PDB file of C-alpha atoms in Angstrom:
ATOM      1  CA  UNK A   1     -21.597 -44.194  13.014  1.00  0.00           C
ATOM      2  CA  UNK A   2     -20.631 -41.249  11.440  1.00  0.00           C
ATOM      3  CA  UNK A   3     -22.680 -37.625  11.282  1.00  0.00           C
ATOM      4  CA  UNK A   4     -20.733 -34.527   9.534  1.00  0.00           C
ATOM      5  CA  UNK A   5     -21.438 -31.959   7.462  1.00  0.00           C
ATOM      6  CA  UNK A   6     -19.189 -29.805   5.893  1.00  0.00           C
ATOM      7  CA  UNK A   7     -20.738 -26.486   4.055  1.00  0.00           C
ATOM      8  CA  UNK A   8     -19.216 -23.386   2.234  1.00  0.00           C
ATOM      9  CA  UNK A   9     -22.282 -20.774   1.726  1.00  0.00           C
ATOM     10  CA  UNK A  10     -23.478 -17.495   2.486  1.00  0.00           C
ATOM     11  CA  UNK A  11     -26.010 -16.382   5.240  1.00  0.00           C
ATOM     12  CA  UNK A  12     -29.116 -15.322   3.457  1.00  0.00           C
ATOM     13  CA  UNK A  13     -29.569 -12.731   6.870  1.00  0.00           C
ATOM     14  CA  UNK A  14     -28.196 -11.666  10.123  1.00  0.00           C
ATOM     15  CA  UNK A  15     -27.749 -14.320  12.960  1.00  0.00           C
ATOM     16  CA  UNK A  16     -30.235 -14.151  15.591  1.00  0.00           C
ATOM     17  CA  UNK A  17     -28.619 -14.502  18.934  1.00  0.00           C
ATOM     18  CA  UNK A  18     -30.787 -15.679  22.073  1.00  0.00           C
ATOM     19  CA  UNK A  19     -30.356 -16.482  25.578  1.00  0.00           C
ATOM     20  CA  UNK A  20     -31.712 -19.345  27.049  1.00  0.00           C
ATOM     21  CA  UNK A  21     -33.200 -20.151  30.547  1.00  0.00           C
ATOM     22  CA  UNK A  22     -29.710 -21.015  31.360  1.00  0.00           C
ATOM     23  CA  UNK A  23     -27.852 -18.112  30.849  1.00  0.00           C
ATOM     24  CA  UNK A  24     -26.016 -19.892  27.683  1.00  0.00           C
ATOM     25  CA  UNK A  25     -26.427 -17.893  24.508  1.00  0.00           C
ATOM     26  CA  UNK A  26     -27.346 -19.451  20.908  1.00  0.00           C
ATOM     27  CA  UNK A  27     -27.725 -17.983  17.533  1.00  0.00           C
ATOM     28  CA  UNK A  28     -29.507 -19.140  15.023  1.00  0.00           C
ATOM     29  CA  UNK A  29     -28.751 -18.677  10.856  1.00  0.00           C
ATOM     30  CA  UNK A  30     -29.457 -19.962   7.585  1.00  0.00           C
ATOM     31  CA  UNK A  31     -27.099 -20.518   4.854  1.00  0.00           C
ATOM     32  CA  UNK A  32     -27.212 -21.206   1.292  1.00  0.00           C
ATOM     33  CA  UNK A  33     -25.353 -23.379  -1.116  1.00  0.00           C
ATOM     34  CA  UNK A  34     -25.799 -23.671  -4.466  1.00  0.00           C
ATOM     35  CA  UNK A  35     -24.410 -25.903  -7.827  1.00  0.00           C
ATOM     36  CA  UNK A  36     -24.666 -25.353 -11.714  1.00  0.00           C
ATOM     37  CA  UNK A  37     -25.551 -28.552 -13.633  1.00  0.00           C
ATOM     38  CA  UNK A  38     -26.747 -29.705 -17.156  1.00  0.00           C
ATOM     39  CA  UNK A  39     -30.384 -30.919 -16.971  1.00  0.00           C
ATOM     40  CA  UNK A  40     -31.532 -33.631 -19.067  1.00  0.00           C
ATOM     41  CA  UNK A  41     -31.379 -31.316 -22.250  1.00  0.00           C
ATOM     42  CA  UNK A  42     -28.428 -29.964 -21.570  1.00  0.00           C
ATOM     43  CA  UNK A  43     -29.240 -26.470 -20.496  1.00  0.00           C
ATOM     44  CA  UNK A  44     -27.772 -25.384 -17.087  1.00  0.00           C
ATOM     45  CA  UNK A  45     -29.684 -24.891 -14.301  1.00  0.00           C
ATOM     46  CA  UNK A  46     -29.176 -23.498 -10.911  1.00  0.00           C
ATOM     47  CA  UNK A  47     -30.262 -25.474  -7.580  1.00  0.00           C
ATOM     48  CA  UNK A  48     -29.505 -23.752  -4.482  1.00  0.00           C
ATOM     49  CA  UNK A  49     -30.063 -25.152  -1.036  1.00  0.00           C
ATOM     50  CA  UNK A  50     -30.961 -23.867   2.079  1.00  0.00           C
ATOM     51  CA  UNK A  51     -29.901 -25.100   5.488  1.00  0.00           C
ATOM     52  CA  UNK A  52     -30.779 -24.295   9.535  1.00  0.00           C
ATOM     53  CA  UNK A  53     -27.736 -23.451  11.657  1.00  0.00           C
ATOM     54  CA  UNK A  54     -27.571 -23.435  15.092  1.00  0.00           C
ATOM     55  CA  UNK A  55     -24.484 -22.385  16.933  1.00  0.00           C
ATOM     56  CA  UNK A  56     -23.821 -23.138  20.462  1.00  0.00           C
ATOM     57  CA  UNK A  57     -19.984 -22.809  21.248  1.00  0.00           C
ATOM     58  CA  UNK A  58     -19.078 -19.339  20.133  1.00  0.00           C
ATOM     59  CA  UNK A  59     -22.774 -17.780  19.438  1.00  0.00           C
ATOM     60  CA  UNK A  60     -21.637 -14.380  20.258  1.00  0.00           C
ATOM     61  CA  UNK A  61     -18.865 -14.245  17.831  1.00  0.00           C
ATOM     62  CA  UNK A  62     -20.832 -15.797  14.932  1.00  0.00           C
ATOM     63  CA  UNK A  63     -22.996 -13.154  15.271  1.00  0.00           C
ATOM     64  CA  UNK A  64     -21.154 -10.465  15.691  1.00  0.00           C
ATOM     65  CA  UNK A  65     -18.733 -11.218  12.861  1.00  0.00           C
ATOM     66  CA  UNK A  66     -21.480 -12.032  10.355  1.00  0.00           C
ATOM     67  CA  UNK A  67     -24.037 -10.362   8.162  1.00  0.00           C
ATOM     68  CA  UNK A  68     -26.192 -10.999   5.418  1.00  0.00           C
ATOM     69  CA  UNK A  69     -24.287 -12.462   3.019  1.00  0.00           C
ATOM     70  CA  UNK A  70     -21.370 -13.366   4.810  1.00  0.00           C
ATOM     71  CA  UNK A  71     -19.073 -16.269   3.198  1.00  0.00           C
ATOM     72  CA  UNK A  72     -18.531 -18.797   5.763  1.00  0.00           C
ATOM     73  CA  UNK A  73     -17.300 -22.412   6.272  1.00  0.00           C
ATOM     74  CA  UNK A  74     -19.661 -24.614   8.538  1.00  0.00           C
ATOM     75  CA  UNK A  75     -18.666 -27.954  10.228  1.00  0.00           C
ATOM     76  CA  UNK A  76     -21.261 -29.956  12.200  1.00  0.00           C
ATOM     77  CA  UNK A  77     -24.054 -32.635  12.448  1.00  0.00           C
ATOM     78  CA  UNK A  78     -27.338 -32.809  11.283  1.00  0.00           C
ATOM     79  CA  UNK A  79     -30.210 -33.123  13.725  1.00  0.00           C
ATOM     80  CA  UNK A  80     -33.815 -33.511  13.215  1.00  0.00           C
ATOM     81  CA  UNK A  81     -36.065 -32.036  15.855  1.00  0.00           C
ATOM     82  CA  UNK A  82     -40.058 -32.568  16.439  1.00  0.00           C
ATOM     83  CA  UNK A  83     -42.744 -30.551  18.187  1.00  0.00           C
ATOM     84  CA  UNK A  84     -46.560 -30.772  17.843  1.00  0.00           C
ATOM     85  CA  UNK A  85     -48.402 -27.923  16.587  1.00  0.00           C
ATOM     86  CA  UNK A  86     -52.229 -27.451  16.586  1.00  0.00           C
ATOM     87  CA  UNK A  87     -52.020 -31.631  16.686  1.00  0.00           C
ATOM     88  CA  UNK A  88     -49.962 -31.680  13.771  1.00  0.00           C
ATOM     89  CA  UNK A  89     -46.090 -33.235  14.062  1.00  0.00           C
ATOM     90  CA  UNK A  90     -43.842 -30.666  12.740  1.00  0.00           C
ATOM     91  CA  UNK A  91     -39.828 -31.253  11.830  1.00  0.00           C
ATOM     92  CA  UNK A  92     -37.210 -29.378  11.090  1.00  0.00           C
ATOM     93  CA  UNK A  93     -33.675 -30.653  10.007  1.00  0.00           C
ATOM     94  CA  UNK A  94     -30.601 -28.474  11.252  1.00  0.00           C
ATOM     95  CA  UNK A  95     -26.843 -28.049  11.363  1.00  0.00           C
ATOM     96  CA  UNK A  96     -25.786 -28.161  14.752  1.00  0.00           C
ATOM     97  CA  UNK A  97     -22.027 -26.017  14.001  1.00  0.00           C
ATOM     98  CA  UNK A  98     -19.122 -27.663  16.298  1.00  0.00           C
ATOM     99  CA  UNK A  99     -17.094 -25.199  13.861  1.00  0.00           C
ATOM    100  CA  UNK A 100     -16.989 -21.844  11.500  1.00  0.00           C
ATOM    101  CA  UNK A 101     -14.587 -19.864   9.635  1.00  0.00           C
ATOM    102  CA  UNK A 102     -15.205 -16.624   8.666  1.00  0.00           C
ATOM    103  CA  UNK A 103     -14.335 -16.609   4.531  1.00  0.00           C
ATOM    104  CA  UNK A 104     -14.920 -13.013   4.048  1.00  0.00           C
ATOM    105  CA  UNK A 105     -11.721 -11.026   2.659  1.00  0.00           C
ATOM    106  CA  UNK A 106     -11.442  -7.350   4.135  1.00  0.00           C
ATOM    107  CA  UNK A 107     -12.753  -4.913   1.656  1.00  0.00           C
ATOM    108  CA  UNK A 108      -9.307  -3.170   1.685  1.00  0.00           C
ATOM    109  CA  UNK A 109      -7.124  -5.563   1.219  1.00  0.00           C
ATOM    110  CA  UNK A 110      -6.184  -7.073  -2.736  1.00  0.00           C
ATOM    111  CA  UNK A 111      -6.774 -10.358  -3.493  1.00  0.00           C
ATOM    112  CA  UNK A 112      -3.420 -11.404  -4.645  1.00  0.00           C
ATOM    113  CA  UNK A 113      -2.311 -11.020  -0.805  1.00  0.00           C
ATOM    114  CA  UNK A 114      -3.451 -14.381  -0.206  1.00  0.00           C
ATOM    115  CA  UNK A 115      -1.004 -17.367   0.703  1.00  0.00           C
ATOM    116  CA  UNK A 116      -1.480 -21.166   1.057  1.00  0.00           C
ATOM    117  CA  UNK A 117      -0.349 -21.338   4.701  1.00  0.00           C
ATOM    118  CA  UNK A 118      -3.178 -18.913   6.025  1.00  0.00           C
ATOM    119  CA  UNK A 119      -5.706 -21.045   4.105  1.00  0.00           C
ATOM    120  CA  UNK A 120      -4.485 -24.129   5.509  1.00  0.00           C
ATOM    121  CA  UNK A 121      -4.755 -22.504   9.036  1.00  0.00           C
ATOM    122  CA  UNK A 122      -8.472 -21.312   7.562  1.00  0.00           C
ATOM    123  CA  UNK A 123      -9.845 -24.987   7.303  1.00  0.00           C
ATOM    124  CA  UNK A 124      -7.538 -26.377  10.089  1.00  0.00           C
ATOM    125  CA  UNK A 125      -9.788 -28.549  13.255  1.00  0.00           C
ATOM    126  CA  UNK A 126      -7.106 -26.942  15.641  1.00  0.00           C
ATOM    127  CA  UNK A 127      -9.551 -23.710  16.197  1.00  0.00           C
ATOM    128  CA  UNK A 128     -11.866 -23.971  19.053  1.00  0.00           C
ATOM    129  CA  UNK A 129     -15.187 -21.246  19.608  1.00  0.00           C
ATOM    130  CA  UNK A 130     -16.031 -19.746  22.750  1.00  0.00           C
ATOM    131  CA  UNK A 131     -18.441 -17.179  23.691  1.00  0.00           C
ATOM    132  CA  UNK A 132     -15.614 -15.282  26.182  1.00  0.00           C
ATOM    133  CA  UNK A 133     -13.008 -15.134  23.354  1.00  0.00           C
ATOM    134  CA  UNK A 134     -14.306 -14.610  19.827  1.00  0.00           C
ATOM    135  CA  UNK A 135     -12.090 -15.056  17.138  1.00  0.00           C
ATOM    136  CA  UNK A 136     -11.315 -12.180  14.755  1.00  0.00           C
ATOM    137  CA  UNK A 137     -12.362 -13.107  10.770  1.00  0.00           C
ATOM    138  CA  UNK A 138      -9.896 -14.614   8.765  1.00  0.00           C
ATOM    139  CA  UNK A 139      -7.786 -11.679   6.617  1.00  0.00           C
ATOM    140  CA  UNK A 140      -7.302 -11.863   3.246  1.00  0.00           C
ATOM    141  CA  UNK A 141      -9.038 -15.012   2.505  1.00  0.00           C
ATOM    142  CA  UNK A 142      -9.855 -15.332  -1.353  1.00  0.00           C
ATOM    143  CA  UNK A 143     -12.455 -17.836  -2.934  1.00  0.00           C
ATOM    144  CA  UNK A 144      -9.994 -18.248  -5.784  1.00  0.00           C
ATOM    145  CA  UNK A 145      -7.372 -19.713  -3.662  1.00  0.00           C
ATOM    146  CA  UNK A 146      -9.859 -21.414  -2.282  1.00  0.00           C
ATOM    147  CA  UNK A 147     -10.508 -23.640  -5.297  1.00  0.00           C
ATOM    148  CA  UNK A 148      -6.718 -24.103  -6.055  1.00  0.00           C
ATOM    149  CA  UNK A 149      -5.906 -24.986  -2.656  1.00  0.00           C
ATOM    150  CA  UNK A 150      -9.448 -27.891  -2.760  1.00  0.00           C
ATOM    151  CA  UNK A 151      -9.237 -28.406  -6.776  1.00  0.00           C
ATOM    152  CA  UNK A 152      -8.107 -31.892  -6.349  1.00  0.00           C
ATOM    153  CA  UNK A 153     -10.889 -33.132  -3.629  1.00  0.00           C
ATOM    154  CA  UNK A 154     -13.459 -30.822  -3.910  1.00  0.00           C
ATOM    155  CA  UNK A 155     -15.570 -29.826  -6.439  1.00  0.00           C
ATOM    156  CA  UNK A 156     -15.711 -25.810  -6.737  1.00  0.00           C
ATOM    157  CA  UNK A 157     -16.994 -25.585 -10.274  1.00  0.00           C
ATOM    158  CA  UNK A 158     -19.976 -23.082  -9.274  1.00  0.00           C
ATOM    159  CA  UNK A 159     -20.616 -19.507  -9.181  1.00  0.00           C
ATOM    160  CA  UNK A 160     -20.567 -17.311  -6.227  1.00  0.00           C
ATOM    161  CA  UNK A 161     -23.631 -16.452  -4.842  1.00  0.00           C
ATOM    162  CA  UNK A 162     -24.297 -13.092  -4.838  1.00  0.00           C
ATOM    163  CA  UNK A 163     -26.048 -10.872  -2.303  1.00  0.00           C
ATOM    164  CA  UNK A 164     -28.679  -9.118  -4.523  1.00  0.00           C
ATOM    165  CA  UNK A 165     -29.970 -12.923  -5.569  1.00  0.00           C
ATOM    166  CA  UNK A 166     -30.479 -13.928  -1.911  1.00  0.00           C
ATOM    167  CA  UNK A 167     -35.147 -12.966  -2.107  1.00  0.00           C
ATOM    168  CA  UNK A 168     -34.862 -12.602   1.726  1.00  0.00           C
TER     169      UNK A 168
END
């Protein structure tokens, strides 16, 4: 069996970080993706998505390097977890991360800076998250080398999505 899910989205707030009973910390997000498509009439339409993260390995670093808004790239598994509340069942479906990137480009540095190699090294598995030594974000990363770089097995034809959109 296979479980794996692979996002590109943007937080719609800051991670909250929590420590548990023992001692281990986890932070919890939620990122959104969204696609353009032609409805039935052929107007476009915008569906966005929103999905539960939950980040064990590396907690402290997710949140520290994140923020509202913040472009990042997700790897994990989804899990569905059940409580009862008030004698109702309740469920929630979430991304448990086993890896991030951070996608954000420094504000000072130009676009055209970007090369292939550092965004092969951006989507590599070879990275590994821990809590006692947090990764920096990934410099000069660029969503339009992004799409050249995935153009051929993943579909990029959608528009950014901005801050000011995000309601929360």
């Amino acid at each position: 069996m296979f479980n794996q899910v692979i996002l590109i989205g943007r937080l719609i707030k800051d991670a909250e970080v929590r420590e548990i009973a023992n001692g281990k910390l986890v932070a919890n997000a939620t990122l959104v993706t969204n696609k353009k498509f032609k409805n039935k009439d052929g107007e476009i339409e915008e569906k966005s998505e929103f999905h539960n993260l939950v980040v064990w390995n590396g907690a402290s670093a997710f949140a520290t390097y994140t923020q509202k808004g913040s472009l990042v790239f997700i790897r994990g598994e989804l899990t569905t977890r059940s409580w009862e509340k008030n004698g109702v069942k309740q469920y929630r479906t979430e991304v448990v991360v086993n890896e991030f990137k951070f996608l954000d480009k420094k504000q000072e540095q130009p676009a055209d800076n970007v090369d292939i190699e550092q965004m092969k090294k951006v989507f590599s598995n070879s990275t590994s998250f821990n809590q006692e030594e947090p990764e920096e974000p990934a410099d000069n990363v660029d969503i339009e080398q992004m799409k050249k770089v995935f153009s051929d097995s993943t579909s990029f034809n959608q528009e950014e999505i901005e801050i000011n959109n995000i309601p929360f």
